[in-house]
JSON list of C-alpha atoms in Angstrom, two decimals:
[
{"chain": "Z", "resi": 95, "resn": "MET", "atom": "CA", "xyz": [-6.66, 32.65, 137.45]},
{"chain": "Z", "resi": 96, "resn": "SER", "atom": "CA", "xyz": [-9.58, 33.58, 135.59]},
{"chain": "Z", "resi": 97, "resn": "ASN", "atom": "CA", "xyz": [-10.29, 37.23, 136.33]},
{"chain": "Z", "resi": 98, "resn": "THR", "atom": "CA", "xyz": [-13.46, 38.04, 134.88]},
{"chain": "Z", "resi": 99, "resn": "MET", "atom": "CA", "xyz": [-13.14, 41.02, 132.36]},
{"chain": "Z", "resi": 100, "resn": "THR", "atom": "CA", "xyz": [-15.00, 43.98, 133.09]},
{"chain": "Z", "resi": 101, "resn": "ALA", "atom": "CA", "xyz": [-15.91, 46.98, 131.05]},
{"chain": "Z", "resi": 102, "resn": "GLU", "atom": "CA", "xyz": [-13.61, 49.03, 133.01]},
{"chain": "Z", "resi": 103, "resn": "LYS", "atom": "CA", "xyz": [-10.76, 46.52, 132.49]},
{"chain": "Z", "resi": 104, "resn": "LEU", "atom": "CA", "xyz": [-11.67, 46.42, 128.81]},
{"chain": "Z", "resi": 105, "resn": "TYR", "atom": "CA", "xyz": [-11.42, 50.17, 128.53]},
{"chain": "Z", "resi": 106, "resn": "GLU", "atom": "CA", "xyz": [-8.05, 50.35, 130.01]},
{"chain": "Z", "resi": 107, "resn": "MET", "atom": "CA", "xyz": [-6.61, 47.25, 127.97]},
{"chain": "Z", "resi": 108, "resn": "LEU", "atom": "CA", "xyz": [-8.02, 48.58, 124.68]},
{"chain": "Z", "resi": 109, "resn": "LYS", "atom": "CA", "xyz": [-7.22, 52.29, 125.30]},
{"chain": "Z", "resi": 110, "resn": "LYS", "atom": "CA", "xyz": [-3.76, 51.35, 125.51]},
{"chain": "Z", "resi": 111, "resn": "ILE", "atom": "CA", "xyz": [-3.72, 49.53, 122.00]},
{"chain": "Z", "resi": 112, "resn": "GLN", "atom": "CA", "xyz": [-6.08, 51.98, 120.28]},
{"chain": "Z", "resi": 113, "resn": "GLU", "atom": "CA", "xyz": [-5.20, 55.41, 121.14]},
{"chain": "Z", "resi": 114, "resn": "PRO", "atom": "CA", "xyz": [-1.73, 55.33, 119.96]},
{"chain": "Z", "resi": 115, "resn": "ARG", "atom": "CA", "xyz": [-3.12, 54.23, 116.36]},
{"chain": "Z", "resi": 116, "resn": "GLY", "atom": "CA", "xyz": [-5.19, 57.33, 116.47]},
{"chain": "Z", "resi": 117, "resn": "PHE", "atom": "CA", "xyz": [-8.60, 55.51, 117.78]},
{"chain": "Z", "resi": 118, "resn": "TYR", "atom": "CA", "xyz": [-10.08, 57.32, 120.80]},
{"chain": "Z", "resi": 119, "resn": "PHE", "atom": "CA", "xyz": [-13.00, 56.14, 122.99]},
{"chain": "Z", "resi": 120, "resn": "ASN", "atom": "CA", "xyz": [-16.09, 58.63, 122.89]},
{"chain": "Z", "resi": 121, "resn": "LYS", "atom": "CA", "xyz": [-15.45, 60.95, 125.80]},
{"chain": "Z", "resi": 122, "resn": "ASN", "atom": "CA", "xyz": [-19.00, 60.38, 126.60]},
{"chain": "Z", "resi": 123, "resn": "MET", "atom": "CA", "xyz": [-18.82, 57.69, 129.23]},
{"chain": "Z", "resi": 124, "resn": "ASP", "atom": "CA", "xyz": [-22.53, 57.34, 129.33]},
{"chain": "Z", "resi": 125, "resn": "ILE", "atom": "CA", "xyz": [-22.18, 55.99, 125.39]},
{"chain": "Z", "resi": 126, "resn": "THR", "atom": "CA", "xyz": [-18.47, 54.13, 125.92]},
{"chain": "Z", "resi": 127, "resn": "MET", "atom": "CA", "xyz": [-19.06, 52.18, 128.89]},
{"chain": "Z", "resi": 128, "resn": "PRO", "atom": "CA", "xyz": [-22.39, 50.61, 128.08]},
{"chain": "Z", "resi": 129, "resn": "LEU", "atom": "CA", "xyz": [-21.09, 49.55, 124.65]},
{"chain": "Z", "resi": 130, "resn": "LEU", "atom": "CA", "xyz": [-18.11, 48.18, 126.34]},
{"chain": "Z", "resi": 131, "resn": "GLU", "atom": "CA", "xyz": [-20.39, 46.08, 128.64]},
{"chain": "Z", "resi": 132, "resn": "SER", "atom": "CA", "xyz": [-22.58, 45.13, 125.55]},
{"chain": "Z", "resi": 133, "resn": "LEU", "atom": "CA", "xyz": [-19.32, 43.88, 123.65]},
{"chain": "Z", "resi": 134, "resn": "LEU", "atom": "CA", "xyz": [-18.68, 41.76, 126.64]},
{"chain": "Z", "resi": 135, "resn": "ILE", "atom": "CA", "xyz": [-22.28, 40.37, 126.51]},
{"chain": "Z", "resi": 136, "resn": "ASN", "atom": "CA", "xyz": [-21.92, 39.58, 123.04]},
{"chain": "Z", "resi": 137, "resn": "LYS", "atom": "CA", "xyz": [-18.60, 37.75, 123.69]},
{"chain": "Z", "resi": 138, "resn": "GLU", "atom": "CA", "xyz": [-20.40, 35.82, 126.16]},
{"chain": "Z", "resi": 139, "resn": "GLU", "atom": "CA", "xyz": [-23.50, 35.06, 124.13]},
{"chain": "Z", "resi": 140, "resn": "TYR", "atom": "CA", "xyz": [-21.69, 34.38, 120.63]},
{"chain": "Z", "resi": 141, "resn": "GLY", "atom": "CA", "xyz": [-18.05, 33.82, 121.53]},
{"chain": "Z", "resi": 142, "resn": "TYR", "atom": "CA", "xyz": [-16.74, 37.09, 119.85]},
{"chain": "Z", "resi": 143, "resn": "MET", "atom": "CA", "xyz": [-17.38, 40.77, 120.24]},
{"chain": "Z", "resi": 144, "resn": "ALA", "atom": "CA", "xyz": [-20.13, 41.53, 117.88]},
{"chain": "Z", "resi": 145, "resn": "CYS", "atom": "CA", "xyz": [-20.87, 45.29, 117.20]},
{"chain": "Z", "resi": 146, "resn": "PRO", "atom": "CA", "xyz": [-23.47, 46.20, 119.91]},
{"chain": "Z", "resi": 147, "resn": "CYS", "atom": "CA", "xyz": [-25.45, 48.08, 117.33]},
{"chain": "Z", "resi": 148, "resn": "ARG", "atom": "CA", "xyz": [-25.89, 45.60, 114.70]},
{"chain": "Z", "resi": 149, "resn": "LEU", "atom": "CA", "xyz": [-27.98, 42.39, 114.41]},
{"chain": "Z", "resi": 150, "resn": "PRO", "atom": "CA", "xyz": [-25.51, 39.39, 114.69]},
{"chain": "Z", "resi": 151, "resn": "ASN", "atom": "CA", "xyz": [-25.86, 36.22, 112.77]},
{"chain": "Z", "resi": 152, "resn": "GLY", "atom": "CA", "xyz": [-24.37, 34.37, 115.66]},
{"chain": "Z", "resi": 153, "resn": "ASP", "atom": "CA", "xyz": [-21.54, 32.71, 113.32]},
{"chain": "Z", "resi": 154, "resn": "PHE", "atom": "CA", "xyz": [-18.05, 34.00, 113.32]},
{"chain": "Z", "resi": 155, "resn": "ASP", "atom": "CA", "xyz": [-17.40, 33.94, 109.72]},
{"chain": "Z", "resi": 156, "resn": "ALA", "atom": "CA", "xyz": [-20.72, 35.50, 108.83]},
{"chain": "Z", "resi": 157, "resn": "ASP", "atom": "CA", "xyz": [-20.11, 38.44, 111.42]},
{"chain": "Z", "resi": 158, "resn": "ARG", "atom": "CA", "xyz": [-16.34, 38.94, 110.78]},
{"chain": "Z", "resi": 159, "resn": "ASP", "atom": "CA", "xyz": [-17.14, 42.54, 109.31]},
{"chain": "Z", "resi": 160, "resn": "ILE", "atom": "CA", "xyz": [-18.86, 43.57, 112.37]},
{"chain": "Z", "resi": 161, "resn": "ILE", "atom": "CA", "xyz": [-16.52, 41.99, 114.96]},
{"chain": "Z", "resi": 162, "resn": "CYS", "atom": "CA", "xyz": [-15.32, 45.13, 117.04]},
{"chain": "Z", "resi": 163, "resn": "PRO", "atom": "CA", "xyz": [-13.30, 46.98, 115.86]},
{"chain": "Z", "resi": 164, "resn": "CYS", "atom": "CA", "xyz": [-15.54, 46.50, 112.66]},
{"chain": "Z", "resi": 165, "resn": "GLU", "atom": "CA", "xyz": [-14.61, 46.81, 109.02]},
{"chain": "Z", "resi": 166, "resn": "TYR", "atom": "CA", "xyz": [-16.67, 49.97, 109.03]},
{"chain": "Z", "resi": 167, "resn": "ARG", "atom": "CA", "xyz": [-14.80, 52.00, 111.64]},
{"chain": "Z", "resi": 168, "resn": "ASP", "atom": "CA", "xyz": [-12.24, 53.49, 109.53]},
{"chain": "Z", "resi": 169, "resn": "PRO", "atom": "CA", "xyz": [-14.35, 54.81, 106.66]},
{"chain": "Z", "resi": 170, "resn": "ASP", "atom": "CA", "xyz": [-16.90, 55.99, 109.39]},
{"chain": "Z", "resi": 171, "resn": "LEU", "atom": "CA", "xyz": [-14.21, 57.97, 111.47]},
{"chain": "Z", "resi": 172, "resn": "GLU", "atom": "CA", "xyz": [-12.99, 59.55, 108.28]},
{"chain": "Z", "resi": 173, "resn": "GLU", "atom": "CA", "xyz": [-16.47, 60.60, 107.25]},
{"chain": "Z", "resi": 174, "resn": "PHE", "atom": "CA", "xyz": [-18.23, 61.29, 110.48]},
{"chain": "Z", "resi": 175, "resn": "GLY", "atom": "CA", "xyz": [-15.54, 61.32, 112.98]},
{"chain": "Z", "resi": 176, "resn": "VAL", "atom": "CA", "xyz": [-17.30, 58.56, 114.90]},
{"chain": "Z", "resi": 177, "resn": "CYS", "atom": "CA", "xyz": [-18.10, 54.83, 114.33]},
{"chain": "Z", "resi": 178, "resn": "TYR", "atom": "CA", "xyz": [-21.56, 53.79, 113.77]},
{"chain": "Z", "resi": 179, "resn": "CYS", "atom": "CA", "xyz": [-22.05, 52.45, 117.48]},
{"chain": "Z", "resi": 180, "resn": "GLY", "atom": "CA", "xyz": [-20.41, 55.68, 118.71]},
{"chain": "Z", "resi": 181, "resn": "LEU", "atom": "CA", "xyz": [-17.47, 53.83, 120.73]},
{"chain": "Z", "resi": 182, "resn": "TYR", "atom": "CA", "xyz": [-14.47, 55.05, 118.71]},
{"chain": "Z", "resi": 183, "resn": "VAL", "atom": "CA", "xyz": [-14.00, 58.50, 117.52]},
{"chain": "Z", "resi": 184, "resn": "THR", "atom": "CA", "xyz": [-11.27, 60.75, 116.27]},
{"chain": "Z", "resi": 185, "resn": "GLU", "atom": "CA", "xyz": [-9.36, 63.24, 118.32]},
{"chain": "Z", "resi": 186, "resn": "GLU", "atom": "CA", "xyz": [-11.26, 66.13, 116.87]},
{"chain": "Z", "resi": 187, "resn": "TYR", "atom": "CA", "xyz": [-14.64, 64.57, 117.48]},
{"chain": "Z", "resi": 188, "resn": "ASN", "atom": "CA", "xyz": [-13.76, 64.36, 121.17]},
{"chain": "Z", "resi": 189, "resn": "LYS", "atom": "CA", "xyz": [-13.14, 68.04, 121.14]},
{"chain": "Z", "resi": 190, "resn": "LEU", "atom": "CA", "xyz": [-16.63, 68.83, 120.09]},
{"chain": "Z", "resi": 191, "resn": "GLU", "atom": "CA", "xyz": [-18.57, 70.80, 122.65]},
{"chain": "Z", "resi": 192, "resn": "ASP", "atom": "CA", "xyz": [-21.89, 68.81, 122.01]},
{"chain": "Z", "resi": 193, "resn": "PRO", "atom": "CA", "xyz": [-21.68, 66.25, 119.13]},
{"chain": "Z", "resi": 194, "resn": "GLY", "atom": "CA", "xyz": [-25.42, 65.35, 119.91]},
{"chain": "Z", "resi": 195, "resn": "GLU", "atom": "CA", "xyz": [-26.79, 61.85, 119.26]},
{"chain": "Z", "resi": 196, "resn": "VAL", "atom": "CA", "xyz": [-24.80, 59.18, 117.22]},
{"chain": "Z", "resi": 197, "resn": "ALA", "atom": "CA", "xyz": [-27.18, 58.44, 114.27]},
{"chain": "Z", "resi": 198, "resn": "ILE", "atom": "CA", "xyz": [-24.97, 57.71, 111.18]},
{"chain": "Z", "resi": 199, "resn": "PRO", "atom": "CA", "xyz": [-25.98, 55.75, 108.20]},
{"chain": "Z", "resi": 200, "resn": "GLU", "atom": "CA", "xyz": [-25.44, 51.98, 108.28]},
{"chain": "Z", "resi": 201, "resn": "ARG", "atom": "CA", "xyz": [-22.59, 50.96, 106.04]},
{"chain": "Z", "resi": 202, "resn": "ARG", "atom": "CA", "xyz": [-22.92, 47.40, 106.36]},
{"chain": "Z", "resi": 203, "resn": "PRO", "atom": "CA", "xyz": [-24.94, 45.61, 103.42]},
{"chain": "Z", "resi": 204, "resn": "PRO", "atom": "CA", "xyz": [-28.03, 44.37, 104.50]},
{"chain": "Z", "resi": 205, "resn": "GLU", "atom": "CA", "xyz": [-27.53, 41.16, 102.60]},
{"chain": "Z", "resi": 206, "resn": "LYS", "atom": "CA", "xyz": [-24.83, 40.14, 105.24]},
{"chain": "Z", "resi": 207, "resn": "ILE", "atom": "CA", "xyz": [-27.78, 39.74, 107.89]},
{"chain": "Z", "resi": 208, "resn": "LEU", "atom": "CA", "xyz": [-28.87, 36.14, 106.99]},
{"chain": "Z", "resi": 209, "resn": "GLY", "atom": "CA", "xyz": [-32.03, 36.53, 108.92]},
{"chain": "H", "resi": 21, "resn": "MET", "atom": "CA", "xyz": [-56.54, 51.18, 119.09]},
{"chain": "H", "resi": 22, "resn": "SER", "atom": "CA", "xyz": [-53.28, 49.74, 118.52]},
{"chain": "H", "resi": 23, "resn": "LYS", "atom": "CA", "xyz": [-50.13, 51.41, 120.14]},
{"chain": "H", "resi": 24, "resn": "GLU", "atom": "CA", "xyz": [-48.95, 54.63, 118.34]},
{"chain": "H", "resi": 25, "resn": "CYS", "atom": "CA", "xyz": [-45.69, 52.87, 117.21]},
{"chain": "H", "resi": 26, "resn": "THR", "atom": "CA", "xyz": [-43.18, 49.99, 117.35]},
{"chain": "H", "resi": 27, "resn": "LEU", "atom": "CA", "xyz": [-39.63, 50.35, 118.25]},
{"chain": "H", "resi": 28, "resn": "TYR", "atom": "CA", "xyz": [-37.46, 47.64, 116.66]},
{"chain": "H", "resi": 29, "resn": "ALA", "atom": "CA", "xyz": [-34.10, 47.60, 118.55]},
{"chain": "H", "resi": 30, "resn": "LEU", "atom": "CA", "xyz": [-31.25, 45.55, 119.89]},
{"chain": "H", "resi": 31, "resn": "SER", "atom": "CA", "xyz": [-30.82, 44.90, 123.55]},
{"chain": "H", "resi": 32, "resn": "THR", "atom": "CA", "xyz": [-27.20, 45.63, 123.39]},
{"chain": "H", "resi": 33, "resn": "CYS", "atom": "CA", "xyz": [-27.41, 48.86, 121.51]},
{"chain": "H", "resi": 34, "resn": "ILE", "atom": "CA", "xyz": [-26.90, 52.13, 123.32]},
{"chain": "H", "resi": 35, "resn": "HIS", "atom": "CA", "xyz": [-28.82, 54.22, 120.74]},
{"chain": "H", "resi": 36, "resn": "CYS", "atom": "CA", "xyz": [-31.77, 52.16, 120.74]},
{"chain": "H", "resi": 37, "resn": "ARG", "atom": "CA", "xyz": [-31.71, 52.35, 124.65]},
{"chain": "H", "resi": 38, "resn": "ARG", "atom": "CA", "xyz": [-31.38, 56.18, 124.55]},
{"chain": "H", "resi": 39, "resn": "MET", "atom": "CA", "xyz": [-34.27, 56.55, 121.97]},
{"chain": "H", "resi": 40, "resn": "LYS", "atom": "CA", "xyz": [-36.37, 54.17, 124.28]},
{"chain": "H", "resi": 41, "resn": "VAL", "atom": "CA", "xyz": [-35.79, 56.42, 127.04]},
{"chain": "H", "resi": 42, "resn": "PHE", "atom": "CA", "xyz": [-36.79, 59.33, 125.05]},
{"chain": "H", "resi": 43, "resn": "LEU", "atom": "CA", "xyz": [-40.09, 57.84, 124.05]},
{"chain": "H", "resi": 44, "resn": "GLU", "atom": "CA", "xyz": [-40.81, 56.95, 127.65]},
{"chain": "H", "resi": 45, "resn": "ASP", "atom": "CA", "xyz": [-39.98, 60.51, 128.77]},
{"chain": "H", "resi": 46, "resn": "HIS", "atom": "CA", "xyz": [-42.45, 61.84, 126.42]},
{"chain": "H", "resi": 47, "resn": "ASP", "atom": "CA", "xyz": [-45.22, 59.33, 127.42]},
{"chain": "H", "resi": 48, "resn": "VAL", "atom": "CA", "xyz": [-45.34, 57.75, 123.82]},
{"chain": "H", "resi": 49, "resn": "GLU", "atom": "CA", "xyz": [-47.19, 54.49, 123.81]},
{"chain": "H", "resi": 50, "resn": "PHE", "atom": "CA", "xyz": [-45.03, 51.85, 121.92]},
{"chain": "H", "resi": 51, "resn": "ASP", "atom": "CA", "xyz": [-44.23, 48.36, 121.62]},
{"chain": "H", "resi": 52, "resn": "ASN", "atom": "CA", "xyz": [-40.57, 47.75, 122.07]},
{"chain": "H", "resi": 53, "resn": "VAL", "atom": "CA", "xyz": [-39.26, 44.51, 120.23]},
{"chain": "H", "resi": 54, "resn": "PHE", "atom": "CA", "xyz": [-35.52, 43.45, 120.93]},
{"chain": "H", "resi": 55, "resn": "VAL", "atom": "CA", "xyz": [-34.82, 41.74, 117.69]},
{"chain": "H", "resi": 56, "resn": "ASP", "atom": "CA", "xyz": [-31.67, 40.11, 118.82]},
{"chain": "H", "resi": 57, "resn": "LYS", "atom": "CA", "xyz": [-33.47, 38.11, 121.33]},
{"chain": "H", "resi": 58, "resn": "LEU", "atom": "CA", "xyz": [-35.81, 36.62, 118.79]},
{"chain": "H", "resi": 59, "resn": "ARG", "atom": "CA", "xyz": [-35.23, 33.29, 117.48]},
{"chain": "H", "resi": 60, "resn": "GLY", "atom": "CA", "xyz": [-36.56, 30.98, 114.71]},
{"chain": "H", "resi": 61, "resn": "ASP", "atom": "CA", "xyz": [-39.60, 31.90, 112.55]},
{"chain": "H", "resi": 62, "resn": "GLU", "atom": "CA", "xyz": [-40.48, 34.88, 114.73]},
{"chain": "H", "resi": 63, "resn": "ARG", "atom": "CA", "xyz": [-37.20, 36.45, 114.18]},
{"chain": "H", "resi": 64, "resn": "LYS", "atom": "CA", "xyz": [-37.41, 35.73, 110.37]},
{"chain": "H", "resi": 65, "resn": "GLU", "atom": "CA", "xyz": [-40.74, 37.20, 110.40]},
{"chain": "H", "resi": 66, "resn": "THR", "atom": "CA", "xyz": [-40.15, 40.23, 112.09]},
{"chain": "H", "resi": 67, "resn": "ILE", "atom": "CA", "xyz": [-36.69, 40.84, 110.01]},
{"chain": "H", "resi": 68, "resn": "ASP", "atom": "CA", "xyz": [-38.66, 40.41, 106.80]},
{"chain": "H", "resi": 69, "resn": "LEU", "atom": "CA", "xyz": [-41.33, 43.03, 108.24]},
{"chain": "H", "resi": 70, "resn": "ILE", "atom": "CA", "xyz": [-38.59, 45.48, 109.03]},
{"chain": "H", "resi": 71, "resn": "LYS", "atom": "CA", "xyz": [-37.02, 45.19, 105.66]},
{"chain": "H", "resi": 72, "resn": "ASN", "atom": "CA", "xyz": [-40.33, 46.67, 104.21]},
{"chain": "H", "resi": 73, "resn": "TYR", "atom": "CA", "xyz": [-39.77, 49.68, 106.32]},
{"chain": "H", "resi": 74, "resn": "ASN", "atom": "CA", "xyz": [-36.07, 49.94, 106.56]},
{"chain": "H", "resi": 75, "resn": "PRO", "atom": "CA", "xyz": [-34.25, 47.94, 103.59]},
{"chain": "H", "resi": 76, "resn": "LYS", "atom": "CA", "xyz": [-30.91, 48.67, 105.40]},
{"chain": "H", "resi": 77, "resn": "LEU", "atom": "CA", "xyz": [-32.15, 46.58, 108.48]},
{"chain": "H", "resi": 78, "resn": "SER", "atom": "CA", "xyz": [-30.44, 48.97, 110.88]},
{"chain": "H", "resi": 79, "resn": "PHE", "atom": "CA", "xyz": [-31.30, 49.70, 114.36]},
{"chain": "H", "resi": 80, "resn": "PRO", "atom": "CA", "xyz": [-33.04, 51.54, 116.06]},
{"chain": "H", "resi": 81, "resn": "THR", "atom": "CA", "xyz": [-36.17, 51.48, 113.48]},
{"chain": "H", "resi": 82, "resn": "LEU", "atom": "CA", "xyz": [-39.28, 53.27, 114.71]},
{"chain": "H", "resi": 83, "resn": "VAL", "atom": "CA", "xyz": [-42.36, 52.69, 112.75]},
{"chain": "H", "resi": 84, "resn": "VAL", "atom": "CA", "xyz": [-45.16, 55.18, 113.54]},
{"chain": "H", "resi": 85, "resn": "LYS", "atom": "CA", "xyz": [-48.73, 54.35, 112.74]},
{"chain": "H", "resi": 86, "resn": "GLU", "atom": "CA", "xyz": [-48.10, 51.12, 110.87]},
{"chain": "H", "resi": 87, "resn": "GLY", "atom": "CA", "xyz": [-45.42, 52.83, 108.65]},
{"chain": "H", "resi": 88, "resn": "ALA", "atom": "CA", "xyz": [-47.02, 56.27, 108.05]},
{"chain": "H", "resi": 89, "resn": "CYS", "atom": "CA", "xyz": [-43.80, 57.41, 109.07]},
{"chain": "H", "resi": 90, "resn": "ILE", "atom": "CA", "xyz": [-40.35, 55.77, 109.82]},
{"chain": "H", "resi": 91, "resn": "VAL", "atom": "CA", "xyz": [-37.57, 57.04, 111.81]},
{"chain": "H", "resi": 92, "resn": "VAL", "atom": "CA", "xyz": [-34.24, 55.35, 111.23]},
{"chain": "H", "resi": 93, "resn": "GLY", "atom": "CA", "xyz": [-31.47, 56.06, 113.88]},
{"chain": "H", "resi": 94, "resn": "PHE", "atom": "CA", "xyz": [-32.03, 58.11, 117.02]},
{"chain": "H", "resi": 95, "resn": "HIS", "atom": "CA", "xyz": [-32.95, 61.48, 115.35]},
{"chain": "H", "resi": 96, "resn": "LYS", "atom": "CA", "xyz": [-34.91, 63.44, 118.05]},
{"chain": "H", "resi": 97, "resn": "ASP", "atom": "CA", "xyz": [-36.06, 65.98, 115.36]},
{"chain": "H", "resi": 98, "resn": "GLN", "atom": "CA", "xyz": [-37.48, 63.33, 113.38]},
{"chain": "H", "resi": 99, "resn": "ILE", "atom": "CA", "xyz": [-39.18, 61.79, 116.40]},
{"chain": "H", "resi": 100, "resn": "GLU", "atom": "CA", "xyz": [-40.80, 64.87, 117.51]},
{"chain": "H", "resi": 101, "resn": "GLU", "atom": "CA", "xyz": [-42.10, 65.69, 114.04]},
{"chain": "H", "resi": 102, "resn": "ALA", "atom": "CA", "xyz": [-43.27, 62.18, 113.50]},
{"chain": "H", "resi": 103, "resn": "LEU", "atom": "CA", "xyz": [-45.30, 61.98, 116.74]},
{"chain": "H", "resi": 104, "resn": "ASP", "atom": "CA", "xyz": [-45.89, 65.97, 117.02]},
{"chain": "H", "resi": 105, "resn": "LEU", "atom": "CA", "xyz": [-44.32, 66.10, 120.41]}
]
């Protein structure tokens, strides 16, 4: 029974795994749900959930660092309280009244993009 | 007269999408390029071009008036200043 994965199902599934570890989804569903949909699009397109806000190389090994949750999530949450694409946040970040647009500097070295 | 600016974006990126809407809401004339949809030489050439403006090769990257001003990331204040909105 291949039930197609939806953004809502992915949300529930990941929430159960990630929240106990201290990784929360951005409470702004206008950011979280489109990002989860994009992860499913990238899974379909590339075979893995490449970060929706980075240019994938289309090769698993070359994109290992940006497969969600990416390698840069922890340092980004520590420094900014939000990951680069805005999907994962800290508990404190979700308490902010209006965190404004997510626009944090890119931690991934550009050489990783093969062109 | 070429368009005011070019938005280099990713079709899957929510911040690129929100920036695109912001530009449209402010009637800004711009070319929108989904770099993730490009393939082959066009992709290579576009990536090399972006590197001149934004060496980090991150998105969104807004190039205003052929590079007179560059906005990296969806920073409303920077866009308003760059385009006198």
